[in-house]
mmCIF file of C-alpha atoms in Angstrom:
data_model
loop_
_atom_site.group_PDB
_atom_site.id
_atom_site.type_symbol
_atom_site.label_atom_id
_atom_site.label_comp_id
_atom_site.label_asym_id
_atom_site.label_seq_id
_atom_site.Cartn_x
_atom_site.Cartn_y
_atom_site.Cartn_z
ATOM 1 C CA MET A 1 -0.038 -0.003 0.022
ATOM 2 C CA VAL A 2 1.140 3.618 -0.659
ATOM 3 C CA ARG A 3 0.940 4.538 3.056
ATOM 4 C CA GLN A 4 3.789 2.217 3.883
ATOM 5 C CA HIS A 5 6.127 4.514 1.936
ATOM 6 C CA LEU A 6 5.133 7.756 3.643
ATOM 7 C CA ASP A 7 7.151 9.496 6.246
ATOM 8 C CA LEU A 8 4.331 10.271 8.656
ATOM 9 C CA ARG A 9 6.566 12.085 11.145
ATOM 10 C CA GLY A 10 8.275 14.386 8.718
ATOM 11 C CA GLU A 11 11.817 13.345 9.750
ATOM 12 C CA GLY A 12 14.500 15.590 8.444
ATOM 13 C CA LEU A 13 12.124 18.539 8.034
ATOM 14 C CA PRO A 14 12.783 21.794 9.900
ATOM 15 C CA THR A 15 11.348 22.144 13.452
ATOM 16 C CA VAL A 16 9.370 25.332 13.682
ATOM 17 C CA THR A 17 6.963 27.026 16.070
ATOM 18 C CA ALA A 18 5.419 29.688 13.849
ATOM 19 C CA PRO A 19 4.634 30.191 10.233
ATOM 20 C CA SER A 20 7.131 33.007 10.027
ATOM 21 C CA ASP A 21 9.953 30.489 10.529
ATOM 22 C CA LEU A 22 8.842 28.835 7.229
ATOM 23 C CA LEU A 23 7.692 31.836 5.157
ATOM 24 C CA ARG A 24 10.860 33.856 5.841
ATOM 25 C CA GLU A 25 13.012 31.554 3.735
ATOM 26 C CA ARG A 26 10.597 29.787 1.332
ATOM 27 C CA ARG A 27 9.445 31.567 -1.760
ATOM 28 C CA CYS A 28 6.936 29.042 -3.054
ATOM 29 C CA LEU A 29 3.492 28.581 -1.469
ATOM 30 C CA LEU A 30 1.613 25.454 -2.405
ATOM 31 C CA LEU A 31 -2.056 25.193 -1.253
ATOM 32 C CA ASP A 32 -4.707 22.562 -1.205
ATOM 33 C CA PHE A 33 -7.966 23.826 -2.804
ATOM 34 C CA ASP A 34 -11.021 22.604 -0.740
ATOM 35 C CA GLY A 35 -10.416 24.149 2.702
ATOM 36 C CA PRO A 36 -7.479 26.398 2.387
ATOM 37 C CA ILE A 37 -8.860 28.337 -0.585
ATOM 38 C CA CYS A 38 -12.610 27.712 -0.453
ATOM 39 C CA ALA A 39 -15.398 25.413 0.763
ATOM 40 C CA VAL A 40 -16.250 23.782 -2.506
ATOM 41 C CA PHE A 41 -19.653 22.339 -1.572
ATOM 42 C CA ALA A 42 -20.802 25.273 0.654
ATOM 43 C CA GLY A 43 -23.918 25.661 -1.449
ATOM 44 C CA THR A 44 -24.485 21.966 -1.960
ATOM 45 C CA ALA A 45 -24.057 19.542 0.933
ATOM 46 C CA SER A 46 -21.119 17.243 0.377
ATOM 47 C CA ARG A 47 -23.263 14.377 1.708
ATOM 48 C CA THR A 48 -25.712 15.073 -1.145
ATOM 49 C CA VAL A 49 -22.911 14.807 -3.674
ATOM 50 C CA ALA A 50 -21.590 11.573 -1.965
ATOM 51 C CA ILE A 51 -25.058 10.006 -2.208
ATOM 52 C CA ARG A 52 -25.314 10.889 -5.832
ATOM 53 C CA LEU A 53 -21.941 9.165 -6.543
ATOM 54 C CA VAL A 54 -22.893 6.101 -4.613
ATOM 55 C CA GLU A 55 -26.040 5.765 -6.676
ATOM 56 C CA MET A 56 -23.992 5.991 -9.833
ATOM 57 C CA LEU A 57 -21.965 2.953 -8.710
ATOM 58 C CA ASP A 58 -25.077 0.812 -9.214
ATOM 59 C CA ALA A 59 -23.526 -1.786 -6.978
ATOM 60 C CA PRO A 60 -23.606 -2.740 -3.223
ATOM 61 C CA VAL A 61 -21.157 -0.701 -1.089
ATOM 62 C CA PRO A 62 -19.735 -1.028 2.357
ATOM 63 C CA ASP A 63 -21.749 0.746 5.119
ATOM 64 C CA GLU A 64 -19.028 3.348 5.653
ATOM 65 C CA ILE A 65 -19.106 4.339 1.964
ATOM 66 C CA ALA A 66 -22.944 4.401 1.922
ATOM 67 C CA ALA A 67 -22.910 6.681 4.952
ATOM 68 C CA SER A 68 -19.964 8.846 3.861
ATOM 69 C CA ALA A 69 -20.227 12.635 3.448
ATOM 70 C CA ASP A 70 -16.909 12.656 1.566
ATOM 71 C CA PRO A 71 -17.309 12.442 -2.262
ATOM 72 C CA LEU A 72 -13.533 11.702 -2.527
ATOM 73 C CA ALA A 73 -14.108 8.610 -0.311
ATOM 74 C CA VAL A 74 -16.729 7.436 -2.723
ATOM 75 C CA LEU A 75 -14.448 8.115 -5.686
ATOM 76 C CA ARG A 76 -11.675 6.145 -4.065
ATOM 77 C CA TYR A 77 -13.933 3.214 -3.610
ATOM 78 C CA ALA A 78 -15.032 3.570 -7.255
ATOM 79 C CA GLY A 79 -11.377 3.446 -8.166
ATOM 80 C CA GLN A 80 -11.086 0.101 -6.349
ATOM 81 C CA LEU A 81 -13.796 -1.260 -8.577
ATOM 82 C CA GLY A 82 -12.046 0.178 -11.576
ATOM 83 C CA GLY A 83 -13.124 0.209 -15.224
ATOM 84 C CA GLU A 84 -16.128 2.087 -16.470
ATOM 85 C CA ARG A 85 -17.626 2.550 -12.967
ATOM 86 C CA ALA A 86 -14.611 4.539 -11.844
ATOM 87 C CA GLU A 87 -14.577 6.704 -14.914
ATOM 88 C CA ARG A 88 -18.354 7.358 -14.675
ATOM 89 C CA VAL A 89 -18.124 8.404 -11.062
ATOM 90 C CA GLU A 90 -15.060 10.563 -11.633
ATOM 91 C CA ARG A 91 -16.756 12.421 -14.567
ATOM 92 C CA GLU A 92 -19.909 12.987 -12.382
ATOM 93 C CA LEU A 93 -17.831 14.257 -9.488
ATOM 94 C CA THR A 94 -15.960 16.687 -11.865
ATOM 95 C CA ARG A 95 -19.362 17.953 -13.140
ATOM 96 C CA LEU A 96 -20.654 18.420 -9.627
ATOM 97 C CA GLU A 97 -17.396 20.274 -8.552
ATOM 98 C CA LEU A 98 -17.710 22.568 -11.584
ATOM 99 C CA ASP A 99 -21.411 23.272 -10.660
ATOM 100 C CA ALA A 100 -20.340 23.871 -7.054
ATOM 101 C CA VAL A 101 -17.894 26.596 -7.998
ATOM 102 C CA ASP A 102 -20.655 29.161 -8.375
ATOM 103 C CA SER A 103 -21.595 28.779 -4.759
ATOM 104 C CA ALA A 104 -18.293 27.855 -3.264
ATOM 105 C CA GLU A 105 -17.513 29.965 -0.146
ATOM 106 C CA PRO A 106 -14.020 31.580 -0.234
ATOM 107 C CA THR A 107 -11.982 30.884 2.865
ATOM 108 C CA ARG A 108 -11.353 34.029 4.814
ATOM 109 C CA HIS A 109 -8.029 35.648 3.887
ATOM 110 C CA ALA A 110 -7.179 33.035 1.196
ATOM 111 C CA GLY A 111 -7.522 35.416 -1.787
ATOM 112 C CA ALA A 112 -5.485 38.079 -0.012
ATOM 113 C CA VAL A 113 -2.749 35.612 0.892
ATOM 114 C CA ILE A 114 -2.543 34.426 -2.767
ATOM 115 C CA ARG A 115 -2.414 37.960 -4.084
ATOM 116 C CA ALA A 116 0.129 39.061 -1.506
ATOM 117 C CA VAL A 117 2.482 36.237 -2.298
ATOM 118 C CA ALA A 118 2.173 36.681 -6.002
ATOM 119 C CA ALA A 119 2.695 40.401 -5.793
ATOM 120 C CA GLY A 120 5.638 40.164 -3.439
ATOM 121 C CA TYR A 121 8.262 37.556 -2.897
ATOM 122 C CA GLY A 122 7.033 34.261 -4.187
ATOM 123 C CA LEU A 123 5.273 31.724 -6.375
ATOM 124 C CA VAL A 124 1.825 30.281 -5.784
ATOM 125 C CA ALA A 125 0.385 26.914 -7.011
ATOM 126 C CA VAL A 126 -2.678 24.851 -6.136
ATOM 127 C CA VAL A 127 -2.189 21.095 -5.431
ATOM 128 C CA SER A 128 -5.434 19.257 -4.861
ATOM 129 C CA ASN A 129 -7.365 16.037 -5.213
ATOM 130 C CA ASN A 130 -10.234 18.124 -6.623
ATOM 131 C CA SER A 131 -10.650 18.273 -10.336
ATOM 132 C CA ALA A 132 -8.222 20.623 -12.069
ATOM 133 C CA ALA A 133 -11.070 22.008 -14.190
ATOM 134 C CA SER A 134 -13.034 23.122 -11.056
ATOM 135 C CA ILE A 135 -9.986 24.692 -9.537
ATOM 136 C CA ARG A 136 -9.271 26.706 -12.619
ATOM 137 C CA ALA A 137 -12.941 27.739 -12.853
ATOM 138 C CA TYR A 138 -12.886 28.923 -9.273
ATOM 139 C CA LEU A 139 -9.623 30.924 -9.708
ATOM 140 C CA MET A 140 -11.029 32.640 -12.823
ATOM 141 C CA LYS A 141 -14.352 33.447 -11.121
ATOM 142 C CA HIS A 142 -12.427 35.200 -8.259
ATOM 143 C CA ASP A 143 -9.832 36.821 -10.385
ATOM 144 C CA LEU A 144 -6.998 34.715 -8.873
ATOM 145 C CA ASP A 145 -5.889 32.903 -11.961
ATOM 146 C CA SER A 146 -3.198 35.450 -12.873
ATOM 147 C CA CYS A 147 -1.715 35.018 -9.313
ATOM 148 C CA VAL A 148 -1.390 31.245 -9.494
ATOM 149 C CA ARG A 149 1.453 29.688 -11.504
ATOM 150 C CA GLY A 150 0.134 26.205 -11.714
ATOM 151 C CA VAL A 151 -2.868 24.003 -10.966
ATOM 152 C CA PHE A 152 -2.190 20.328 -10.182
ATOM 153 C CA GLY A 153 -5.394 18.455 -9.576
ATOM 154 C CA ARG A 154 -7.366 15.393 -10.602
ATOM 155 C CA THR A 155 -7.608 14.927 -14.365
ATOM 156 C CA SER A 156 -8.869 11.346 -14.681
ATOM 157 C CA ALA A 157 -10.231 8.293 -12.776
ATOM 158 C CA ASP A 158 -6.546 7.181 -12.184
ATOM 159 C CA LEU A 159 -6.347 7.966 -8.527
ATOM 160 C CA SER A 160 -2.822 6.565 -7.956
ATOM 161 C CA GLN A 161 -1.288 10.000 -8.291
ATOM 162 C CA LEU A 162 -3.542 11.764 -5.779
ATOM 163 C CA LYS A 163 -2.514 12.685 -2.224
ATOM 164 C CA PRO A 164 -1.377 11.188 0.118
ATOM 165 C CA THR A 165 1.140 10.253 -2.572
ATOM 166 C CA PRO A 166 3.589 13.113 -3.282
ATOM 167 C CA PHE A 167 3.089 12.947 -7.124
ATOM 168 C CA LEU A 168 1.223 16.199 -7.577
ATOM 169 C CA LEU A 169 3.535 18.118 -5.234
ATOM 170 C CA HIS A 170 6.575 16.826 -7.206
ATOM 171 C CA ALA A 171 4.725 17.846 -10.454
ATOM 172 C CA ALA A 172 4.263 21.320 -8.989
ATOM 173 C CA MET A 173 7.867 21.748 -7.979
ATOM 174 C CA SER A 174 9.088 20.509 -11.413
ATOM 175 C CA HIS A 175 6.729 22.953 -13.237
ATOM 176 C CA LEU A 176 7.879 25.880 -11.040
ATOM 177 C CA GLU A 177 11.503 24.870 -11.210
ATOM 178 C CA VAL A 178 11.903 24.818 -7.392
ATOM 179 C CA VAL A 179 12.979 22.282 -4.835
ATOM 180 C CA SER A 180 11.368 21.165 -1.582
ATOM 181 C CA GLU A 181 13.548 23.596 0.364
ATOM 182 C CA ASP A 182 11.887 26.412 -1.452
ATOM 183 C CA CYS A 183 8.375 25.249 -0.615
ATOM 184 C CA VAL A 184 5.697 25.193 2.085
ATOM 185 C CA PHE A 185 2.357 23.441 1.700
ATOM 186 C CA ILE A 186 -0.944 24.457 3.330
ATOM 187 C CA GLY A 187 -3.477 21.629 3.645
ATOM 188 C CA ASP A 188 -6.440 20.675 5.751
ATOM 189 C CA SER A 189 -6.349 16.820 5.824
ATOM 190 C CA VAL A 190 -4.132 14.086 7.080
ATOM 191 C CA ALA A 191 -3.534 13.176 3.444
ATOM 192 C CA ASP A 192 -2.186 16.649 2.737
ATOM 193 C CA ILE A 193 0.249 16.340 5.650
ATOM 194 C CA GLN A 194 1.389 12.819 4.564
ATOM 195 C CA ALA A 195 1.918 13.963 1.036
ATOM 196 C CA ALA A 196 4.012 16.964 2.191
ATOM 197 C CA HIS A 197 6.165 14.759 4.376
ATOM 198 C CA ALA A 198 6.671 12.295 1.453
ATOM 199 C CA ALA A 199 7.735 15.269 -0.746
ATOM 200 C CA HIS A 200 10.021 16.622 2.071
ATOM 201 C CA ILE A 201 7.957 19.842 2.200
ATOM 202 C CA PRO A 202 6.977 21.327 5.537
ATOM 203 C CA ALA A 203 3.195 21.189 6.061
ATOM 204 C CA ILE A 204 1.164 23.955 7.528
ATOM 205 C CA ALA A 205 -1.938 22.224 8.835
ATOM 206 C CA TYR A 206 -5.173 24.266 8.521
ATOM 207 C CA ALA A 207 -7.440 23.099 11.341
ATOM 208 C CA ASN A 208 -10.609 24.739 10.070
ATOM 209 C CA LYS A 209 -12.961 22.573 12.119
ATOM 210 C CA PRO A 210 -13.170 21.451 15.719
ATOM 211 C CA GLY A 211 -11.128 18.343 16.430
ATOM 212 C CA LYS A 212 -8.875 18.687 13.448
ATOM 213 C CA ALA A 213 -5.853 20.038 15.380
ATOM 214 C CA GLU A 214 -5.975 16.964 17.567
ATOM 215 C CA ARG A 215 -6.318 14.693 14.536
ATOM 216 C CA PHE A 216 -3.419 16.254 12.847
ATOM 217 C CA ALA A 217 -0.995 16.089 15.900
ATOM 218 C CA PRO A 218 0.180 12.508 15.482
ATOM 219 C CA TYR A 219 1.301 13.291 11.949
ATOM 220 C CA ALA A 220 3.615 16.096 13.064
ATOM 221 C CA PRO A 221 2.863 19.058 10.804
ATOM 222 C CA ALA A 222 5.428 21.833 10.990
ATOM 223 C CA VAL A 223 2.796 24.282 12.147
ATOM 224 C CA THR A 224 -0.955 24.173 12.825
ATOM 225 C CA ILE A 225 -3.118 27.148 12.244
ATOM 226 C CA THR A 226 -6.826 27.805 12.606
ATOM 227 C CA ASP A 227 -7.063 31.102 10.543
ATOM 228 C CA LEU A 228 -5.327 32.061 7.304
ATOM 229 C CA GLY A 229 -5.038 35.622 8.789
ATOM 230 C CA VAL A 230 -1.857 34.385 10.526
ATOM 231 C CA ILE A 231 -0.397 33.567 7.132
ATOM 232 C CA LEU A 232 -1.485 36.814 5.628
ATOM 233 C CA HIS A 233 0.227 38.798 8.415
ATOM 234 C CA GLU A 234 3.397 36.853 8.009
ATOM 235 C CA VAL A 235 3.419 37.165 4.147
ATOM 236 C CA LYS A 236 2.971 40.901 4.477
ATOM 237 C CA SER A 237 5.718 41.141 7.010
ATOM 238 C CA VAL A 238 8.179 39.181 4.848
ATOM 239 C CA ARG A 239 7.185 41.363 1.865
ATOM 240 C CA GLU A 240 7.742 44.605 3.818
ATOM 241 C CA LYS A 241 11.116 43.461 5.150
ATOM 242 C CA GLY A 242 12.221 42.575 1.725
ATOM 243 C CA GLN A 243 11.230 46.008 0.357
ATOM 244 C CA ALA A 244 13.039 47.747 3.147
ATOM 245 C CA ARG A 245 16.369 46.037 2.254
#
């Protein structure tokens, strides 16, 4: 299994206590999409989307999948079934994600963080298990597309390259011509932290819901935050210090 190859503890990564310790020296900000940038299904309950995907499987499913509120969990199960079922479910999820963009709720401070990094000292890319098409649509809708140097998301029913594997993070670094020492990754799931560790990139864990900080703790993110305002403050501080030199 993929998980056996992941460095869950982030050994060899810098020990930090604040985002400033990371942002001061790292010029490339990588962000997950659903959570750190927006709530994709804010206007359509994710449980409703998951139910729709389960119906499309047209096959008996385990109780935990039938009861899941996570569309990606259903997609992963469809991937285990393989073949036409997986492709059909992935296409439908992409369609639903694209529809959801119109009512997706922007994460507080996310747009400002992206604009500040792009206008100042660094590079920005989005690395997500959501469909690349929906990410691009959201960025265009919110006038963020010119600030983001790359989108690395789901493009097919082949789920082997999605997080927690580091494939998409490596693809982002290659595209941006940077190395792990140049990067920091903001994510809001255990899979995000695992992928960051496997790519040797410090993970800033965004604990945007109660209980997440405790859930993340065993996976040793570099920093845990509950508000992107902390990141915005640090990015502006780094930018101002750079201009003062």
